[in-house]
Protein backbone atom coordinates (compact mmCIF):
# COMPACT_ATOMS: atom_id res chain seq x y z
CA UNK A 1 0.00 0.00 0.00
CA UNK A 2 1.29 3.47 -0.87
CA UNK A 3 1.02 5.47 2.33
CA UNK A 4 0.88 9.27 2.16
CA UNK A 5 1.10 10.03 5.89
CA UNK A 6 3.38 8.69 8.63
CA UNK A 7 2.01 9.28 12.14
CA UNK A 8 4.92 9.57 14.58
CA UNK A 9 4.15 8.43 18.15
CA UNK A 10 6.98 9.14 20.64
CA UNK A 11 6.89 6.74 23.60
CA UNK A 12 8.61 6.99 26.96
CA UNK A 13 7.32 4.75 29.76
CA UNK A 14 3.75 4.62 28.44
CA UNK A 15 3.02 0.89 28.81
CA UNK A 16 -0.28 1.65 30.55
CA UNK A 17 -1.49 3.60 27.52
CA UNK A 18 -0.30 1.50 24.59
CA UNK A 19 -3.24 -0.88 24.22
CA UNK A 20 -5.53 2.13 23.97
CA UNK A 21 -3.09 3.79 21.56
CA UNK A 22 -3.30 0.72 19.33
CA UNK A 23 -7.09 0.74 19.37
CA UNK A 24 -7.44 4.48 18.73
CA UNK A 25 -4.87 4.59 15.92
CA UNK A 26 -6.04 1.37 14.25
CA UNK A 27 -9.57 2.79 14.20
CA UNK A 28 -8.29 6.08 12.80
CA UNK A 29 -6.39 4.39 9.97
CA UNK A 30 -9.71 2.98 8.74
CA UNK A 31 -11.20 6.49 8.50
CA UNK A 32 -8.11 8.54 7.61
CA UNK A 33 -8.62 10.92 4.70
CA UNK A 34 -5.27 9.78 3.24
CA UNK A 35 -3.59 6.34 3.46
CA UNK A 36 -1.59 6.44 6.71
CA UNK A 37 0.82 4.35 8.76
CA UNK A 38 2.10 4.60 12.34
CA UNK A 39 5.71 4.85 13.50
CA UNK A 40 6.40 4.37 17.23
CA UNK A 41 9.64 5.94 18.44
CA UNK A 42 10.54 4.35 21.77
CA UNK A 43 12.72 6.90 23.53
CA UNK A 44 14.57 4.37 25.70
CA UNK A 45 11.61 3.42 27.92
CA UNK A 46 12.47 1.76 31.23
CA UNK A 47 9.13 -0.06 31.58
CA UNK A 48 7.77 -2.78 29.29
CA UNK A 49 6.62 -0.37 26.58
CA UNK A 50 8.84 -2.06 23.99
CA UNK A 51 7.17 -5.45 24.50
CA UNK A 52 3.77 -3.83 23.93
CA UNK A 53 5.06 -1.99 20.86
CA UNK A 54 6.46 -5.15 19.27
CA UNK A 55 3.22 -7.02 19.88
CA UNK A 56 1.23 -4.16 18.35
CA UNK A 57 3.47 -4.04 15.26
CA UNK A 58 3.19 -7.82 14.84
CA UNK A 59 -0.61 -7.52 14.84
CA UNK A 60 -0.84 -4.50 12.53
CA UNK A 61 0.94 -4.28 9.19
CA UNK A 62 0.66 -0.48 9.11
CA UNK A 63 2.54 -0.11 12.43
CA UNK A 64 6.36 0.04 12.73
CA UNK A 65 8.80 1.08 15.43
CA UNK A 66 12.21 2.55 16.22
CA UNK A 67 13.87 1.80 19.58
CA UNK A 68 16.51 4.18 20.97
CA UNK A 69 19.45 2.67 22.88
CA UNK A 70 18.90 5.31 25.58
CA UNK A 71 16.54 8.12 26.51
CA UNK A 72 17.27 11.16 24.34
CA UNK A 73 14.18 13.33 24.80
CA UNK A 74 11.04 14.24 22.90
CA UNK A 75 12.73 16.42 20.28
CA UNK A 76 15.13 13.59 19.41
CA UNK A 77 12.22 11.15 19.10
CA UNK A 78 10.36 13.49 16.76
CA UNK A 79 13.51 14.07 14.67
CA UNK A 80 14.05 10.32 14.36
CA UNK A 81 10.50 10.03 13.07
CA UNK A 82 11.14 12.77 10.52
CA UNK A 83 14.40 11.11 9.46
CA UNK A 84 12.81 7.69 8.91
CA UNK A 85 9.57 8.84 7.25
CA UNK A 86 9.29 8.08 3.52
CA UNK A 87 5.81 9.53 2.96
CA UNK A 88 4.99 13.01 1.66
CA UNK A 89 3.39 13.97 4.98
CA UNK A 90 4.31 13.37 8.62
CA UNK A 91 2.02 13.68 11.59
CA UNK A 92 2.75 13.73 15.30
CA UNK A 93 0.65 12.70 18.30
CA UNK A 94 1.61 11.98 21.91
CA UNK A 95 1.11 8.49 23.30
CA UNK A 96 -0.85 9.85 26.28
CA UNK A 97 -3.80 10.35 23.88
CA UNK A 98 -4.84 13.68 25.34
CA UNK A 99 -5.56 14.57 21.73
CA UNK A 100 -7.60 12.46 19.31
CA UNK A 101 -6.23 10.87 16.11
CA UNK A 102 -9.60 11.66 14.48
CA UNK A 103 -8.62 15.32 14.46
CA UNK A 104 -5.81 14.57 11.99
CA UNK A 105 -8.53 14.70 9.31
CA UNK A 106 -9.33 18.30 10.30
CA UNK A 107 -5.66 19.23 9.99
CA UNK A 108 -5.33 17.44 6.65
CA UNK A 109 -8.04 19.66 5.16
CA UNK A 110 -5.54 22.55 5.25
CA UNK A 111 -2.24 20.85 4.34
CA UNK A 112 -2.54 21.47 0.58
CA UNK A 113 -2.20 25.21 1.15
CA UNK A 114 0.20 25.09 4.12
CA UNK A 115 3.46 23.37 5.01
CA UNK A 116 2.48 22.87 8.66
CA UNK A 117 -0.92 22.61 10.32
CA UNK A 118 -0.99 22.47 14.11
CA UNK A 119 -3.81 21.84 16.53
CA UNK A 120 -4.98 24.28 19.17
CA UNK A 121 -6.29 22.47 22.25
CA UNK A 122 -9.74 23.86 22.96
CA UNK A 123 -11.27 23.52 26.42
CA UNK A 124 -8.09 22.01 27.87
CA UNK A 125 -8.53 19.36 30.55
CA UNK A 126 -5.28 20.02 32.43
CA UNK A 127 -4.68 21.41 35.90
CA UNK A 128 -4.73 25.16 36.54
CA UNK A 129 -0.95 25.25 37.03
CA UNK A 130 -0.29 23.34 33.79
CA UNK A 131 -2.71 25.50 31.82
CA UNK A 132 -1.29 28.76 33.14
CA UNK A 133 2.36 27.74 32.67
CA UNK A 134 1.60 26.66 29.09
CA UNK A 135 -0.26 29.91 28.39
CA UNK A 136 2.66 31.98 29.69
CA UNK A 137 5.21 29.87 27.79
CA UNK A 138 3.23 30.20 24.56
CA UNK A 139 3.07 33.96 25.03
CA UNK A 140 6.84 34.15 25.49
CA UNK A 141 7.45 32.03 22.40
CA UNK A 142 5.10 34.16 20.29
CA UNK A 143 6.98 37.28 21.37
CA UNK A 144 10.29 35.72 20.27
CA UNK A 145 9.20 33.89 17.12
CA UNK A 146 6.35 36.09 15.81
CA UNK A 147 4.69 32.91 14.54
CA UNK A 148 1.18 33.89 15.70
CA UNK A 149 0.49 30.40 17.04
CA UNK A 150 -1.58 30.10 20.23
CA UNK A 151 -0.57 26.57 21.24
CA UNK A 152 2.76 25.47 19.76
CA UNK A 153 2.99 22.71 22.37
CA UNK A 154 -0.11 20.96 21.06
CA UNK A 155 0.91 17.35 20.32
CA UNK A 156 -1.10 17.10 17.12
CA UNK A 157 0.51 18.33 13.90
CA UNK A 158 0.75 17.60 10.18
CA UNK A 159 3.86 18.70 8.25
CA UNK A 160 5.05 18.27 4.69
CA UNK A 161 7.93 15.84 5.05
CA UNK A 162 10.46 17.66 2.90
CA UNK A 163 10.11 20.68 5.21
CA UNK A 164 10.22 18.54 8.36
CA UNK A 165 13.46 16.87 7.28
CA UNK A 166 15.16 20.27 6.87
CA UNK A 167 14.44 21.36 10.45
CA UNK A 168 17.74 21.56 12.41
CA UNK A 169 16.43 19.99 15.61
CA UNK A 170 17.86 20.55 19.09
CA UNK A 171 16.52 19.68 22.55
CA UNK A 172 13.31 21.58 23.19
CA UNK A 173 12.80 22.51 19.55
CA UNK A 174 9.57 20.48 19.32
CA UNK A 175 7.93 23.60 20.76
CA UNK A 176 9.24 25.69 17.84
CA UNK A 177 8.14 23.58 14.87
CA UNK A 178 5.86 26.29 13.38
CA UNK A 179 8.63 28.89 13.70
CA UNK A 180 11.15 26.54 12.08
CA UNK A 181 8.81 26.02 9.13
CA UNK A 182 8.52 29.81 8.83
CA UNK A 183 12.32 30.05 8.58
CA UNK A 184 11.97 27.99 5.40
CA UNK A 185 9.35 30.45 4.13
CA UNK A 186 6.71 27.80 4.73
CA UNK A 187 3.07 28.59 5.43
CA UNK A 188 1.56 27.64 8.80
CA UNK A 189 -1.91 27.65 10.31
CA UNK A 190 -3.72 26.36 13.39
CA UNK A 191 -6.97 24.43 13.80
CA UNK A 192 -8.99 23.80 16.99
CA UNK A 193 -8.80 20.19 18.21
CA UNK A 194 -10.27 18.19 21.06
CA UNK A 195 -8.44 17.73 24.36
CA UNK A 196 -8.88 15.06 27.01
CA UNK A 197 -7.52 14.42 30.52
CA UNK A 198 -4.70 11.92 30.91
CA UNK A 199 -6.22 8.67 32.17
CA UNK A 200 -3.11 6.48 32.46
CA UNK A 201 0.63 6.90 32.92
CA UNK A 202 2.34 10.00 34.27
CA UNK A 203 3.19 13.36 32.70
CA UNK A 204 6.82 13.74 31.62
CA UNK A 205 7.00 17.54 31.91
CA UNK A 206 7.00 19.67 35.04
CA UNK A 207 7.03 23.42 35.63
CA UNK A 208 10.68 23.70 34.49
CA UNK A 209 9.96 21.93 31.20
CA UNK A 210 6.87 23.99 30.47
CA UNK A 211 8.02 27.44 31.52
CA UNK A 212 11.65 28.07 32.46
CA UNK A 213 13.19 25.64 29.98
CA UNK A 214 11.30 27.05 26.98
CA UNK A 215 12.43 30.57 27.90
CA UNK A 216 16.05 29.44 27.52
CA UNK A 217 15.15 27.67 24.28
CA UNK A 218 13.88 30.97 22.87
CA UNK A 219 17.41 32.38 22.95
CA UNK A 220 18.67 29.26 21.17
CA UNK A 221 15.99 29.81 18.53
CA UNK A 222 17.02 33.45 18.05
CA UNK A 223 20.64 32.36 17.53
CA UNK A 224 19.54 29.74 15.02
CA UNK A 225 17.31 32.22 13.20
CA UNK A 226 20.24 34.61 12.81
CA UNK A 227 22.52 31.84 11.50
CA UNK A 228 19.94 29.87 9.51
CA UNK A 229 20.88 29.21 5.87
CA UNK A 230 18.02 29.49 3.40
CA UNK A 231 18.31 29.67 -0.37
CA UNK A 232 16.29 29.15 -3.54
CA UNK A 233 17.85 27.76 -6.72
CA UNK A 234 17.02 29.91 -9.74
CA UNK A 235 18.56 27.71 -12.42
CA UNK A 236 20.78 24.67 -12.90
CA UNK A 237 22.77 23.24 -15.82
CA UNK A 238 20.61 20.09 -15.97
mmCIF file with all atom_site columns, N, CA and C in Angstrom, residues 13-47:
data_model
loop_
_atom_site.group_PDB
_atom_site.id
_atom_site.type_symbol
_atom_site.label_atom_id
_atom_site.label_alt_id
_atom_site.label_comp_id
_atom_site.label_asym_id
_atom_site.label_entity_id
_atom_site.label_seq_id
_atom_site.pdbx_PDB_ins_code
_atom_site.Cartn_x
_atom_site.Cartn_y
_atom_site.Cartn_z
_atom_site.occupancy
_atom_site.B_iso_or_equiv
_atom_site.pdbx_formal_charge
_atom_site.auth_seq_id
_atom_site.auth_comp_id
_atom_site.auth_asym_id
_atom_site.auth_atom_id
_atom_site.pdbx_PDB_model_num
ATOM 1   N N  . UNK A 1 13 ? 7.987   5.324  28.578 1.00 0.00 ? 13 UNK A N  1
ATOM 2   C CA . UNK A 1 13 ? 7.318   4.755  29.758 1.00 0.00 ? 13 UNK A CA 1
ATOM 3   C C  . UNK A 1 13 ? 5.802   4.955  29.700 1.00 0.00 ? 13 UNK A C  1
ATOM 4   N N  . UNK A 1 14 ? 5.196   4.483  28.624 1.00 0.00 ? 14 UNK A N  1
ATOM 5   C CA . UNK A 1 14 ? 3.746   4.624  28.436 1.00 0.00 ? 14 UNK A CA 1
ATOM 6   C C  . UNK A 1 14 ? 3.058   3.268  28.297 1.00 0.00 ? 14 UNK A C  1
ATOM 7   N N  . UNK A 1 15 ? 3.594   2.226  28.947 1.00 0.00 ? 15 UNK A N  1
ATOM 8   C CA . UNK A 1 15 ? 3.025   0.887  28.813 1.00 0.00 ? 15 UNK A CA 1
ATOM 9   C C  . UNK A 1 15 ? 1.536   0.851  29.150 1.00 0.00 ? 15 UNK A C  1
ATOM 10  N N  . UNK A 1 16 ? 1.124   1.646  30.134 1.00 0.00 ? 16 UNK A N  1
ATOM 11  C CA . UNK A 1 16 ? -0.278  1.649  30.553 1.00 0.00 ? 16 UNK A CA 1
ATOM 12  C C  . UNK A 1 16 ? -1.206  2.204  29.477 1.00 0.00 ? 16 UNK A C  1
ATOM 13  N N  . UNK A 1 17 ? -0.668  2.960  28.553 1.00 0.00 ? 17 UNK A N  1
ATOM 14  C CA . UNK A 1 17 ? -1.491  3.601  27.522 1.00 0.00 ? 17 UNK A CA 1
ATOM 15  C C  . UNK A 1 17 ? -1.503  2.862  26.187 1.00 0.00 ? 17 UNK A C  1
ATOM 16  N N  . UNK A 1 18 ? -0.562  1.963  25.960 1.00 0.00 ? 18 UNK A N  1
ATOM 17  C CA . UNK A 1 18 ? -0.298  1.503  24.592 1.00 0.00 ? 18 UNK A CA 1
ATOM 18  C C  . UNK A 1 18 ? -1.404  0.646  23.989 1.00 0.00 ? 18 UNK A C  1
ATOM 19  N N  . UNK A 1 19 ? -2.125  -0.128 24.792 1.00 0.00 ? 19 UNK A N  1
ATOM 20  C CA . UNK A 1 19 ? -3.243  -0.884 24.221 1.00 0.00 ? 19 UNK A CA 1
ATOM 21  C C  . UNK A 1 19 ? -4.310  0.067  23.697 1.00 0.00 ? 19 UNK A C  1
ATOM 22  N N  . UNK A 1 20 ? -4.551  1.129  24.433 1.00 0.00 ? 20 UNK A N  1
ATOM 23  C CA . UNK A 1 20 ? -5.526  2.130  23.973 1.00 0.00 ? 20 UNK A CA 1
ATOM 24  C C  . UNK A 1 20 ? -4.996  2.880  22.757 1.00 0.00 ? 20 UNK A C  1
ATOM 25  N N  . UNK A 1 21 ? -3.699  3.152  22.730 1.00 0.00 ? 21 UNK A N  1
ATOM 26  C CA . UNK A 1 21 ? -3.087  3.792  21.561 1.00 0.00 ? 21 UNK A CA 1
ATOM 27  C C  . UNK A 1 21 ? -3.300  2.933  20.318 1.00 0.00 ? 21 UNK A C  1
ATOM 28  N N  . UNK A 1 22 ? -3.088  1.618  20.460 1.00 0.00 ? 22 UNK A N  1
ATOM 29  C CA . UNK A 1 22 ? -3.297  0.715  19.332 1.00 0.00 ? 22 UNK A CA 1
ATOM 30  C C  . UNK A 1 22 ? -4.737  0.784  18.834 1.00 0.00 ? 22 UNK A C  1
ATOM 31  N N  . UNK A 1 23 ? -5.679  0.719  19.757 1.00 0.00 ? 23 UNK A N  1
ATOM 32  C CA . UNK A 1 23 ? -7.095  0.737  19.370 1.00 0.00 ? 23 UNK A CA 1
ATOM 33  C C  . UNK A 1 23 ? -7.457  2.040  18.675 1.00 0.00 ? 23 UNK A C  1
ATOM 34  N N  . UNK A 1 24 ? -7.068  3.172  19.283 1.00 0.00 ? 24 UNK A N  1
ATOM 35  C CA . UNK A 1 24 ? -7.437  4.478  18.728 1.00 0.00 ? 24 UNK A CA 1
ATOM 36  C C  . UNK A 1 24 ? -6.811  4.698  17.347 1.00 0.00 ? 24 UNK A C  1
ATOM 37  N N  . UNK A 1 25 ? -5.537  4.349  17.199 1.00 0.00 ? 25 UNK A N  1
ATOM 38  C CA . UNK A 1 25 ? -4.874  4.588  15.920 1.00 0.00 ? 25 UNK A CA 1
ATOM 39  C C  . UNK A 1 25 ? -5.322  3.597  14.851 1.00 0.00 ? 25 UNK A C  1
ATOM 40  N N  . UNK A 1 26 ? -5.542  2.348  15.240 1.00 0.00 ? 26 UNK A N  1
ATOM 41  C CA . UNK A 1 26 ? -6.040  1.375  14.254 1.00 0.00 ? 26 UNK A CA 1
ATOM 42  C C  . UNK A 1 26 ? -7.410  1.797  13.737 1.00 0.00 ? 26 UNK A C  1
ATOM 43  N N  . UNK A 1 27 ? -8.257  2.298  14.624 1.00 0.00 ? 27 UNK A N  1
ATOM 44  C CA . UNK A 1 27 ? -9.571  2.793  14.199 1.00 0.00 ? 27 UNK A CA 1
ATOM 45  C C  . UNK A 1 27 ? -9.424  4.016  13.300 1.00 0.00 ? 27 UNK A C  1
ATOM 46  N N  . UNK A 1 28 ? -8.468  4.895  13.625 1.00 0.00 ? 28 UNK A N  1
ATOM 47  C CA . UNK A 1 28 ? -8.289  6.082  12.796 1.00 0.00 ? 28 UNK A CA 1
ATOM 48  C C  . UNK A 1 28 ? -7.814  5.712  11.389 1.00 0.00 ? 28 UNK A C  1
ATOM 49  N N  . UNK A 1 29 ? -6.905  4.759  11.287 1.00 0.00 ? 29 UNK A N  1
ATOM 50  C CA . UNK A 1 29 ? -6.385  4.392  9.967  1.00 0.00 ? 29 UNK A CA 1
ATOM 51  C C  . UNK A 1 29 ? -7.497  3.957  9.021  1.00 0.00 ? 29 UNK A C  1
ATOM 52  N N  . UNK A 1 30 ? -8.581  3.412  9.570  1.00 0.00 ? 30 UNK A N  1
ATOM 53  C CA . UNK A 1 30 ? -9.706  2.983  8.741  1.00 0.00 ? 30 UNK A CA 1
ATOM 54  C C  . UNK A 1 30 ? -10.506 4.163  8.203  1.00 0.00 ? 30 UNK A C  1
ATOM 55  N N  . UNK A 1 31 ? -10.416 5.321  8.896  1.00 0.00 ? 31 UNK A N  1
ATOM 56  C CA . UNK A 1 31 ? -11.200 6.487  8.501  1.00 0.00 ? 31 UNK A CA 1
ATOM 57  C C  . UNK A 1 31 ? -10.330 7.663  8.054  1.00 0.00 ? 31 UNK A C  1
ATOM 58  N N  . UNK A 1 32 ? -9.019  7.452  7.977  1.00 0.00 ? 32 UNK A N  1
ATOM 59  C CA . UNK A 1 32 ? -8.112  8.538  7.612  1.00 0.00 ? 32 UNK A CA 1
ATOM 60  C C  . UNK A 1 32 ? -8.410  9.034  6.203  1.00 0.00 ? 32 UNK A C  1
ATOM 61  N N  . UNK A 1 33 ? -8.308  10.340 6.006  1.00 0.00 ? 33 UNK A N  1
ATOM 62  C CA . UNK A 1 33 ? -8.622  10.924 4.703  1.00 0.00 ? 33 UNK A CA 1
ATOM 63  C C  . UNK A 1 33 ? -7.512  10.691 3.682  1.00 0.00 ? 33 UNK A C  1
ATOM 64  N N  . UNK A 1 34 ? -6.336  10.226 4.129  1.00 0.00 ? 34 UNK A N  1
ATOM 65  C CA . UNK A 1 34 ? -5.266  9.776  3.235  1.00 0.00 ? 34 UNK A CA 1
ATOM 66  C C  . UNK A 1 34 ? -4.724  8.470  3.797  1.00 0.00 ? 34 UNK A C  1
ATOM 67  N N  . UNK A 1 35 ? -4.167  7.587  2.951  1.00 0.00 ? 35 UNK A N  1
ATOM 68  C CA . UNK A 1 35 ? -3.591  6.344  3.465  1.00 0.00 ? 35 UNK A CA 1
ATOM 69  C C  . UNK A 1 35 ? -2.454  6.646  4.449  1.00 0.00 ? 35 UNK A C  1
ATOM 70  N N  . UNK A 1 36 ? -2.529  6.078  5.650  1.00 0.00 ? 36 UNK A N  1
ATOM 71  C CA . UNK A 1 36 ? -1.593  6.443  6.713  1.00 0.00 ? 36 UNK A CA 1
ATOM 72  C C  . UNK A 1 36 ? -1.023  5.210  7.399  1.00 0.00 ? 36 UNK A C  1
ATOM 73  N N  . UNK A 1 37 ? 0.180   5.382  7.953  1.00 0.00 ? 37 UNK A N  1
ATOM 74  C CA . UNK A 1 37 ? 0.825   4.354  8.756  1.00 0.00 ? 37 UNK A CA 1
ATOM 75  C C  . UNK A 1 37 ? 1.286   4.984  10.067 1.00 0.00 ? 37 UNK A C  1
ATOM 76  N N  . UNK A 1 38 ? 1.701   4.143  11.012 1.00 0.00 ? 38 UNK A N  1
ATOM 77  C CA . UNK A 1 38 ? 2.097   4.597  12.343 1.00 0.00 ? 38 UNK A CA 1
ATOM 78  C C  . UNK A 1 38 ? 3.546   4.189  12.596 1.00 0.00 ? 38 UNK A C  1
ATOM 79  N N  . UNK A 1 39 ? 4.321   5.128  13.134 1.00 0.00 ? 39 UNK A N  1
ATOM 80  C CA . UNK A 1 39 ? 5.712   4.855  13.504 1.00 0.00 ? 39 UNK A CA 1
ATOM 81  C C  . UNK A 1 39 ? 5.911   5.187  14.980 1.00 0.00 ? 39 UNK A C  1
ATOM 82  N N  . UNK A 1 40 ? 6.037   4.159  15.825 1.00 0.00 ? 40 UNK A N  1
ATOM 83  C CA . UNK A 1 40 ? 6.395   4.367  17.226 1.00 0.00 ? 40 UNK A CA 1
ATOM 84  C C  . UNK A 1 40 ? 7.884   4.675  17.312 1.00 0.00 ? 40 UNK A C  1
ATOM 85  N N  . UNK A 1 41 ? 8.231   5.668  18.130 1.00 0.00 ? 41 UNK A N  1
ATOM 86  C CA . UNK A 1 41 ? 9.637   5.937  18.441 1.00 0.00 ? 41 UNK A CA 1
ATOM 87  C C  . UNK A 1 41 ? 9.796   5.778  19.943 1.00 0.00 ? 41 UNK A C  1
ATOM 88  N N  . UNK A 1 42 ? 10.358  4.643  20.355 1.00 0.00 ? 42 UNK A N  1
ATOM 89  C CA . UNK A 1 42 ? 10.536  4.353  21.773 1.00 0.00 ? 42 UNK A CA 1
ATOM 90  C C  . UNK A 1 42 ? 11.807  5.035  22.250 1.00 0.00 ? 42 UNK A C  1
ATOM 91  N N  . UNK A 1 43 ? 11.623  6.051  23.082 1.00 0.00 ? 43 UNK A N  1
ATOM 92  C CA . UNK A 1 43 ? 12.720  6.898  23.533 1.00 0.00 ? 43 UNK A CA 1
ATOM 93  C C  . UNK A 1 43 ? 13.411  6.276  24.760 1.00 0.00 ? 43 UNK A C  1
ATOM 94  N N  . UNK A 1 44 ? 13.836  5.016  24.621 1.00 0.00 ? 44 UNK A N  1
ATOM 95  C CA . UNK A 1 44 ? 14.570  4.366  25.703 1.00 0.00 ? 44 UNK A CA 1
ATOM 96  C C  . UNK A 1 44 ? 13.738  4.105  26.938 1.00 0.00 ? 44 UNK A C  1
ATOM 97  N N  . UNK A 1 45 ? 12.496  3.673  26.772 1.00 0.00 ? 45 UNK A N  1
ATOM 98  C CA . UNK A 1 45 ? 11.605  3.420  27.918 1.00 0.00 ? 45 UNK A CA 1
ATOM 99  C C  . UNK A 1 45 ? 12.228  2.421  28.888 1.00 0.00 ? 45 UNK A C  1
ATOM 100 N N  . UNK A 1 46 ? 11.972  2.645  30.184 1.00 0.00 ? 46 UNK A N  1
ATOM 101 C CA . UNK A 1 46 ? 12.469  1.757  31.233 1.00 0.00 ? 46 UNK A CA 1
ATOM 102 C C  . UNK A 1 46 ? 11.422  0.723  31.641 1.00 0.00 ? 46 UNK A C  1
ATOM 103 N N  . UNK A 1 47 ? 10.172  0.901  31.249 1.00 0.00 ? 47 UNK A N  1
ATOM 104 C CA . UNK A 1 47 ? 9.132   -0.059 31.576 1.00 0.00 ? 47 UNK A CA 1
ATOM 105 C C  . UNK A 1 47 ? 9.025   -1.084 30.442 1.00 0.00 ? 47 UNK A C  1
#
